[in-house]
XYZ file of C-alpha atoms in Angstrom:
592
model
C -68.693 72.802 -2.601
C -72.190 71.362 -3.039
C -74.290 70.803 0.050
C -74.805 67.212 1.118
C -78.329 65.961 0.660
C -80.306 65.266 3.840
C -81.171 61.552 3.753
C -82.718 61.323 7.227
C -86.352 61.514 6.088
C -85.684 59.176 3.147
C -84.275 56.132 4.960
C -87.105 54.225 6.696
C -86.775 53.317 10.354
C -89.163 50.367 10.135
C -88.035 46.959 8.864
C -89.062 46.091 5.295
C -91.879 43.635 4.638
C -90.925 40.029 5.266
C -87.808 40.848 7.270
C -89.242 39.642 10.589
C -89.861 36.148 9.254
C -86.443 36.109 7.575
C -84.701 37.105 10.815
C -86.509 34.402 12.780
C -84.960 31.829 10.454
C -81.595 33.372 9.527
C -80.684 34.411 13.111
C -82.346 31.613 15.022
C -79.017 30.547 16.571
C -78.224 34.018 17.921
C -81.778 34.675 19.128
C -82.554 31.259 20.592
C -82.186 32.375 24.223
C -85.465 33.364 25.890
C -86.320 34.636 29.378
C -87.427 33.084 32.652
C -88.950 35.583 35.111
C -89.324 34.562 38.746
C -90.759 35.975 41.977
C -91.625 34.728 45.473
C -95.155 33.423 45.996
C -96.729 32.052 49.196
C -98.921 29.015 48.577
C -100.970 26.633 50.695
C -98.875 23.806 52.155
C -100.223 20.453 51.000
C -97.256 18.456 52.183
C -97.645 14.923 53.530
C -97.366 15.973 57.190
C -100.085 18.591 56.769
C -102.426 16.117 55.042
C -101.973 13.331 57.654
C -102.310 15.637 60.670
C -106.019 16.417 60.948
C -105.385 18.917 63.740
C -102.725 20.810 61.812
C -103.333 24.500 61.306
C -103.460 25.597 57.631
C -100.259 27.302 56.695
C -98.570 28.828 53.687
C -95.030 28.176 52.537
C -92.648 30.257 50.470
C -92.124 29.104 46.889
C -91.001 30.737 43.645
C -93.144 31.131 40.553
C -91.290 31.077 37.253
C -92.751 32.188 33.921
C -91.135 31.253 30.608
C -91.278 33.789 27.772
C -90.831 31.051 25.160
C -93.754 28.768 25.960
C -95.710 31.134 28.206
C -95.950 28.431 30.864
C -95.842 29.102 34.604
C -94.590 26.788 37.351
C -94.015 26.799 41.123
C -90.538 25.715 42.244
C -88.905 25.328 45.644
C -87.458 28.483 47.152
C -83.693 28.583 47.822
C -81.410 31.099 49.472
C -78.883 32.784 47.207
C -75.990 34.809 48.627
C -75.720 36.988 45.516
C -79.313 38.142 45.045
C -81.151 37.212 48.235
C -83.168 34.289 46.925
C -83.559 31.982 43.957
C -85.132 28.644 43.146
C -84.257 25.005 42.632
C -84.714 23.498 39.206
C -86.453 20.070 39.218
C -83.310 18.296 38.000
C -81.410 19.664 41.027
C -83.795 18.242 43.641
C -82.259 14.798 43.719
C -79.557 13.840 46.195
C -78.769 15.606 49.444
C -79.880 19.077 48.336
C -76.255 20.244 48.227
C -77.003 22.410 45.210
C -76.538 25.970 44.003
C -79.645 28.081 43.710
C -80.581 29.415 40.291
C -81.070 33.157 40.514
C -80.880 36.515 38.781
C -78.504 36.576 35.799
C -77.992 32.808 35.481
C -78.494 30.856 32.292
C -80.621 27.728 32.541
C -83.015 25.422 30.708
C -86.728 26.073 31.092
C -88.206 23.286 33.289
C -91.440 23.491 31.260
C -90.398 23.507 27.584
C -86.620 22.938 27.686
C -85.694 26.208 25.931
C -82.478 28.113 26.733
C -83.387 30.954 29.072
C -81.825 33.881 30.882
C -83.130 33.979 34.464
C -84.175 37.334 35.901
C -85.877 38.333 39.159
C -89.061 40.274 38.464
C -88.257 42.985 41.025
C -84.917 43.713 39.296
C -86.545 44.349 35.900
C -87.455 47.954 35.202
C -89.617 47.380 32.139
C -87.918 44.626 30.167
C -84.579 42.900 29.754
C -82.766 41.717 26.634
C -82.330 37.950 26.585
C -80.670 37.782 23.137
C -79.406 40.214 20.499
C -78.106 40.081 16.946
C -77.167 42.466 14.136
C -78.186 42.269 10.477
C -78.475 44.566 7.483
C -81.167 45.241 4.944
C -80.717 46.629 1.456
C -82.978 49.072 -0.330
C -83.021 51.660 -3.082
C -84.212 55.159 -2.267
C -86.937 56.311 -4.641
C -85.956 59.042 -7.061
C -87.388 60.717 -10.153
C -89.219 58.406 -12.568
C -87.026 56.411 -14.937
C -83.929 57.109 -12.820
C -81.799 55.014 -10.526
C -81.896 55.573 -6.773
C -79.233 55.625 -4.086
C -78.335 52.246 -2.578
C -79.044 52.176 1.172
C -77.702 49.572 3.592
C -79.423 49.793 6.977
C -77.907 48.084 10.001
C -80.437 46.731 12.507
C -79.929 45.753 16.119
C -82.510 43.068 16.873
C -83.314 42.440 20.518
C -85.430 39.750 22.079
C -87.041 41.745 24.871
C -88.684 39.958 27.799
C -91.101 42.056 29.872
C -91.989 41.778 33.553
C -95.177 39.923 32.686
C -93.153 37.175 30.979
C -94.223 38.169 27.465
C -91.504 38.580 24.831
C -91.183 40.206 21.438
C -88.508 40.999 18.852
C -87.625 44.677 18.621
C -85.975 46.014 15.418
C -83.807 49.044 16.195
C -82.305 51.019 13.283
C -78.725 51.531 14.414
C -76.832 52.744 11.326
C -77.457 53.347 7.652
C -75.083 53.914 4.741
C -76.432 55.646 1.632
C -74.293 55.238 -1.500
C -74.374 57.576 -4.452
C -72.327 56.907 -7.576
C -69.119 58.249 -5.985
C -69.833 59.107 -2.355
C -71.373 57.737 0.830
C -73.365 59.245 3.696
C -73.752 57.687 7.130
C -76.850 57.918 9.310
C -76.515 57.193 13.014
C -79.434 55.930 15.083
C -77.630 55.349 18.367
C -75.455 57.199 20.819
C -73.767 56.349 24.094
C -75.722 57.311 27.192
C -74.930 57.301 30.896
C -77.075 56.850 33.967
C -75.980 57.028 37.582
C -77.804 53.778 38.308
C -77.387 51.891 35.017
C -73.904 53.080 33.986
C -73.003 53.358 30.302
C -75.573 52.105 27.807
C -76.554 52.429 24.160
C -79.441 54.823 23.539
C -81.406 54.560 20.280
C -83.121 57.561 18.765
C -83.832 59.483 15.521
C -81.390 59.468 12.610
C -78.390 61.770 12.787
C -76.297 62.571 9.700
C -72.750 63.462 10.808
C -70.495 65.355 8.404
C -67.402 63.488 9.545
C -67.833 59.791 10.194
C -66.035 56.480 10.364
C -67.301 53.077 9.284
C -68.372 51.220 12.455
C -70.576 48.378 11.289
C -67.687 46.188 10.120
C -68.281 42.546 9.264
C -71.699 41.425 8.081
C -72.838 38.154 6.558
C -76.621 38.757 6.466
C -78.209 41.395 4.196
C -81.951 41.085 3.727
C -83.365 42.045 0.342
C -80.028 42.090 -1.488
C -80.755 40.829 -5.004
C -79.275 41.469 -8.466
C -82.535 43.163 -9.451
C -82.333 45.605 -6.550
C -78.701 46.452 -7.338
C -79.591 46.980 -10.995
C -82.123 49.654 -9.937
C -79.453 51.537 -7.916
C -76.826 54.077 -8.957
C -74.217 51.278 -8.626
C -75.687 48.734 -11.063
C -72.353 46.975 -11.708
C -70.996 46.801 -8.141
C -71.808 43.068 -7.787
C -72.330 43.394 -4.033
C -74.499 40.265 -4.130
C -71.607 38.287 -5.634
C -69.200 39.636 -3.027
C -71.573 38.656 -0.196
C -71.914 35.073 -1.477
C -70.660 32.377 0.898
C -67.085 31.233 0.242
C -64.871 29.032 2.448
C -63.368 31.134 5.233
C -64.752 34.393 3.816
C -65.484 37.398 6.050
C -67.497 40.138 4.374
C -67.348 43.903 4.922
C -70.034 45.336 2.594
C -69.477 49.025 3.352
C -65.713 48.762 2.833
C -66.302 46.815 -0.398
C -68.648 49.430 -1.863
C -66.335 52.270 -0.873
C -63.483 50.458 -2.628
C -65.681 49.882 -5.690
C -66.506 53.594 -5.877
C -62.778 54.328 -5.926
C -61.821 51.480 -8.293
C -64.714 50.279 -10.515
C -62.377 47.666 -12.081
C -62.695 45.846 -8.745
C -65.527 43.952 -10.428
C -62.995 42.173 -12.683
C -61.078 40.725 -9.721
C -64.293 39.540 -8.109
C -65.841 37.922 -11.187
C -62.868 36.763 -13.216
C -59.956 36.907 -10.788
C -59.496 35.395 -7.339
C -62.526 36.329 -5.177
C -61.101 34.717 -2.037
C -57.999 36.888 -2.337
C -60.241 39.942 -2.493
C -62.184 38.709 0.554
C -58.991 38.322 2.577
C -57.463 41.637 1.507
C -60.585 43.624 2.410
C -61.000 41.741 5.710
C -57.361 42.290 6.673
C -57.588 45.973 5.800
C -60.785 46.409 7.836
C -59.346 44.613 10.878
C -56.179 46.673 11.292
C -55.775 49.090 14.193
C -55.784 52.050 11.804
C -59.238 51.072 10.477
C -60.753 52.087 13.811
C -60.014 55.677 12.744
C -60.924 55.299 9.060
C -62.450 58.344 7.444
C -65.761 57.550 5.733
C -64.900 53.890 5.207
C -62.233 54.479 2.563
C -59.901 51.530 2.038
C -56.869 51.107 -0.211
C -55.395 47.772 -1.334
C -51.911 48.514 -2.736
C -51.353 44.777 -3.291
C -53.601 45.055 -6.370
C -52.420 46.962 -9.457
C -55.386 49.281 -10.017
C -53.824 50.781 -13.148
C -54.643 47.553 -15.019
C -58.026 46.360 -16.227
C -57.435 42.653 -16.789
C -57.771 40.526 -13.643
C -54.519 38.582 -14.181
C -52.466 41.753 -14.522
C -54.274 43.395 -11.608
C -53.219 40.431 -9.436
C -49.659 40.543 -10.876
C -50.081 37.178 -12.597
C -49.999 35.824 -16.107
C -53.107 34.367 -17.683
C -51.849 30.796 -17.098
C -50.964 31.575 -13.467
C -54.434 32.993 -12.907
C -55.994 29.805 -14.304
C -53.872 27.798 -11.870
C -54.940 30.023 -8.964
C -58.622 29.723 -9.867
C -58.329 25.952 -10.215
C -56.793 25.719 -6.738
C -59.081 28.418 -5.263
C -56.256 30.513 -3.857
C -56.764 32.743 -0.871
C -54.449 35.599 0.076
C -51.886 33.306 1.726
C -51.091 31.222 -1.349
C -51.508 34.101 -3.814
C -49.079 36.232 -1.788
C -46.675 33.291 -1.510
C -46.721 32.787 -5.280
C -46.377 36.498 -6.124
C -43.572 37.104 -3.599
C -41.639 34.032 -4.767
C -42.088 35.148 -8.350
C -40.702 38.591 -7.450
C -37.426 37.035 -6.242
C -37.098 34.800 -9.276
C -38.758 31.527 -8.221
C -41.895 30.387 -10.018
C -43.796 27.935 -7.834
C -45.649 25.055 -9.429
C -49.161 23.822 -8.710
C -47.582 20.940 -6.793
C -45.632 23.427 -4.635
C -48.866 25.236 -3.723
C -50.555 21.916 -2.905
C -47.604 21.067 -0.650
C -47.949 24.451 1.059
C -51.651 23.706 1.591
C -50.814 20.309 3.122
C -48.227 21.967 5.363
C -50.955 24.258 6.726
C -48.514 26.899 7.944
C -49.655 30.532 7.849
C -46.008 31.660 8.220
C -44.885 29.911 5.026
C -44.167 33.333 3.482
C -41.097 33.613 5.736
C -39.352 31.175 3.402
C -39.489 33.509 0.397
C -36.498 35.782 1.205
C -34.371 32.664 1.759
C -35.055 31.186 -1.664
C -35.758 27.565 -2.623
C -39.309 27.953 -1.334
C -40.659 24.809 -2.995
C -37.789 22.674 -1.737
C -38.124 24.085 1.790
C -41.864 23.317 1.848
C -41.262 19.732 0.744
C -38.527 19.411 3.372
C -40.881 20.591 6.127
C -43.566 18.169 4.974
C -41.065 15.325 5.154
C -40.031 16.424 8.656
C -43.674 16.322 9.757
C -44.092 12.839 8.296
C -40.988 11.579 10.114
C -42.189 13.109 13.369
C -45.619 11.490 12.967
C -43.954 8.086 12.531
C -41.732 8.503 15.587
C -44.375 9.574 18.114
C -47.902 8.460 18.874
C -49.228 12.007 18.709
C -48.720 13.535 15.267
C -49.331 16.956 16.809
C -46.362 16.763 19.156
C -44.991 20.095 20.217
C -43.037 21.606 18.598
C -44.051 20.740 15.034
C -41.565 21.531 12.238
C -42.766 24.686 10.497
C -41.470 27.693 8.594
C -40.919 29.698 11.775
C -38.683 27.012 13.320
C -36.791 26.504 10.050
C -36.058 30.209 9.498
C -35.160 30.580 13.184
C -32.671 27.714 12.778
C -31.193 29.359 9.676
C -30.768 32.688 11.511
C -29.006 31.012 14.436
C -26.803 28.952 12.112
C -25.656 32.119 10.329
C -24.853 33.844 13.632
C -22.860 30.777 14.646
C -20.849 30.958 11.423
C -22.347 27.867 9.749
C -22.201 27.535 5.962
C -25.808 27.233 4.811
C -24.794 26.460 1.236
C -24.215 22.878 2.355
C -27.428 20.821 1.978
C -26.873 18.887 5.206
C -26.513 22.162 7.122
C -29.439 23.983 5.523
C -31.722 20.939 5.660
C -30.643 18.793 8.644
C -31.985 15.266 9.016
C -33.781 16.233 12.246
C -34.856 19.892 12.222
C -36.128 20.000 15.808
C -32.902 18.476 17.188
C -30.731 20.762 15.033
C -32.775 23.790 16.153
C -32.379 22.813 19.825
C -28.613 22.320 19.417
C -28.278 25.698 17.718
C -30.339 27.313 20.494
C -28.037 25.857 23.159
C -24.970 27.074 21.288
C -26.538 30.506 21.032
C -27.146 30.494 24.777
C -23.516 29.575 25.351
C -22.392 32.301 22.957
C -24.644 34.829 24.672
C -23.266 33.783 28.062
C -19.699 34.148 26.777
C -20.468 37.563 25.321
C -22.109 38.597 28.585
C -19.108 37.363 30.585
C -16.796 39.440 28.394
C -18.994 42.506 28.951
C -18.942 41.858 32.708
C -15.136 41.690 32.674
C -14.938 45.017 30.844
C -17.528 46.532 33.151
C -15.674 45.326 36.221
C -12.484 47.106 35.067
C -14.430 50.300 34.339
C -16.141 50.315 37.755
C -13.040 49.313 39.720
C -12.409 52.988 40.523
C -15.529 53.001 42.739
C -14.149 50.404 45.205
C -14.179 51.889 48.700
C -13.811 50.654 52.278
C -14.494 52.403 55.587
C -15.574 51.546 59.123
C -15.765 47.819 58.549
C -17.732 47.977 55.259
C -16.598 47.683 51.655
C -18.351 48.367 48.341
C -17.360 46.849 45.003
C -18.998 46.303 41.574
C -20.742 43.072 40.570
C -18.305 40.820 38.723
C -20.587 38.391 36.847
C -24.134 37.261 36.220
C -23.493 34.332 38.527
C -22.676 36.770 41.345
C -25.852 38.748 40.694
C -27.935 35.571 40.753
C -26.309 34.425 44.009
C -26.871 37.877 45.522
C -30.557 37.828 44.572
C -31.034 34.298 45.909
C -29.340 35.122 49.216
C -31.145 38.420 49.824
C -34.457 37.401 48.175
C -34.699 40.293 45.738
C -34.619 40.711 41.960
C -31.105 42.033 41.308
C -30.413 39.006 39.047
C -32.643 40.595 36.397
C -30.319 43.632 36.195
C -27.464 41.628 34.636
C -27.826 42.819 31.048
C -28.393 46.463 32.034
C -25.320 46.369 34.270
C -23.093 44.659 31.696
C -24.102 47.064 28.916
C -23.562 50.183 31.040
C -27.210 51.199 31.451
C -26.868 50.981 35.213
C -24.230 50.084 37.813
C -24.763 47.439 40.506
C -22.537 47.327 43.586
C -22.295 44.935 46.545
C -21.871 46.234 50.083
C -20.142 43.683 52.313
C -18.622 43.567 55.763
C -14.842 43.552 55.555
C -14.617 40.540 57.886
C -17.198 38.611 55.722
C -16.453 39.793 52.155
C -18.255 36.855 50.507
C -21.500 37.122 52.473
C -24.239 39.256 50.777
C -25.306 42.193 52.927
C -26.734 45.110 50.867
C -27.086 45.725 47.114
C -26.768 49.233 45.665
C -27.701 50.646 42.235
C -25.886 53.810 41.128
C -26.834 56.328 38.456
C -23.364 57.081 37.059
C -24.469 60.133 35.106
C -25.972 61.913 38.123
C -23.827 60.177 40.785
C -26.987 59.381 42.696
C -28.091 56.162 44.382
C -31.233 54.783 42.769
C -31.805 52.096 45.390
C -29.981 50.287 48.184
C -31.713 47.184 49.523
C -30.918 44.419 51.953
C -32.600 41.144 52.892
C -36.093 40.926 51.334
C -35.745 44.500 50.034
C -35.425 45.962 53.538
C -34.379 49.596 53.885
C -30.878 50.762 54.839
C -29.708 50.452 58.423
C -28.182 53.597 60.004
C -24.760 51.992 59.597
C -25.262 51.332 55.888
C -26.822 54.756 55.284
C -23.840 56.501 56.884
C -21.455 54.389 54.802
C -23.402 55.193 51.623
C -23.253 58.947 52.306
C -19.528 58.770 53.002
C -18.926 56.791 49.803
C -21.050 59.198 47.716
C -19.164 62.199 49.109
C -15.893 60.503 48.166
C -17.164 59.673 44.668
C -18.386 63.230 44.087
C -15.032 64.550 45.306
C -13.340 62.771 42.420
C -12.505 59.474 44.209
C -9.071 60.648 45.478
C -6.540 57.989 46.489
C -3.230 58.107 48.294
C 0.138 56.925 47.043
C -0.656 53.402 48.210
C -3.849 53.411 46.142
C -6.161 53.497 49.145
C -9.113 55.900 49.113
C -8.520 59.197 50.912
C -11.300 60.014 53.340
C -12.627 63.117 55.015
C -10.356 66.164 55.418
C -7.445 64.460 53.706
C -9.494 64.022 50.578
C -10.709 67.616 50.739
C -7.127 68.934 51.026
C -5.988 66.858 48.081
C -8.920 68.094 45.995
C -8.039 71.711 46.943
C -4.386 71.193 45.957
C -5.491 69.849 42.545
C -7.747 72.858 42.088
C -4.978 75.334 43.058
C -2.519 73.612 40.725
C -4.948 73.908 37.872
């Protein structure tokens, strides 16, 4: 295996010529916040009372001097007490009224009272050397110089740009080389210029330093929309002259660009260029973005990405996108993204060829879950039906965005419930009801009733199974819960959460019992949960989850001993207690 070339001395750590001016324009929105440094200053009091009183002693008063890093201006403002950081100041606009204001202090955002710029306020004494008032991230492109008449490796350098404001109030932009990706014809090398640091006083922070070239790496830069110096001429001088990275990075509606992932995909599949230039570029944008935003991408190895949705064995863009030439023309004319391309391809796979009008209707519907309709068939008809439902709803209410709005999720949910309720969806009036929202609500209520009936049946079965545990002794009785209604009433009376155990109890995952006094059998007293497998009590709680009383604890132990003894009963069916139960158990053992 050939050794990997060391690119650390080849990739510059200073920004290319002209990049500073480009950043000031391209990232002006992200870097528009400046700094306002303040500190206490004692100044001569020239207030009205001091001026009018000729016998007044000269005195100094506490004020705050603020210095703006944007305009360089300095101003004295009234001092104000701040509970968070000791002291702050009052902005001129806050001085009107009764002075019931909040002081501006360390860490606040404000508007400079001198020039009106957005500023981050910091106390001078809290600044070590500088603070960062704004930060952004951009990339630059370059070609590493090689032998004469040969192409060089394509390098993408990621820069962290900080607007640093110093204690003196002066600011400057600092360009920090954070990452670099060097692309050969078939491989990629990552350079790292940062690492995580820790300080006992500052906590975790990012520390920038010399390039490192790790052998194993993952792509961390992610999305990027700004690459300085990326031109067709520069790409033509690189070892990837046909990658069309500049075309991929062009602005398209809703596009999110991942340049490293794109180039890694191009190295694996050079026919990617056909999809970008002559296929559906927005589909490619969405597929790469979705692949780079998945949870698994956080552990990607060297930025490799696979898009199985595209047929890489083909070379023609239509076939690569699983379309005919005419279908591709239709997709390009309508500027399909992944949503509509996937809708068309999936519908085509199940035998339905959508028309241009169907795709326009899907666009007007504006539903990202429209693909749920495909397995159900009649996609075009279902989309038109949903559009009509939205139009009817808009006519019936003042707010066209009333909640809920008929969409594919509600329609497929209604179909699923109708099938479970035994409805025949082959009938048009059943599959496409006149009022979808009302039909969905009716089906939901019927499903609730069905679920309640099913739960009641499970409770009845469970009650018969747990009947063997019924036991009475010393004025107390224990019996199983009979219904969800009983559990709810028990929880309401004793102010605990036993009502939420209904499904677990009915399905046999746990067993809930009520402990009552024999002279008040309907009055909730204590609630017990039993682990049937281990014959152990998981919990036994009374009013507001109080612990067992000595009386209840003794009854529980007696009941558990009887249960573990096999729950013996006499001829009358009553539980046998104590020695009588032990003798009966011994007789059964001897007989066996």
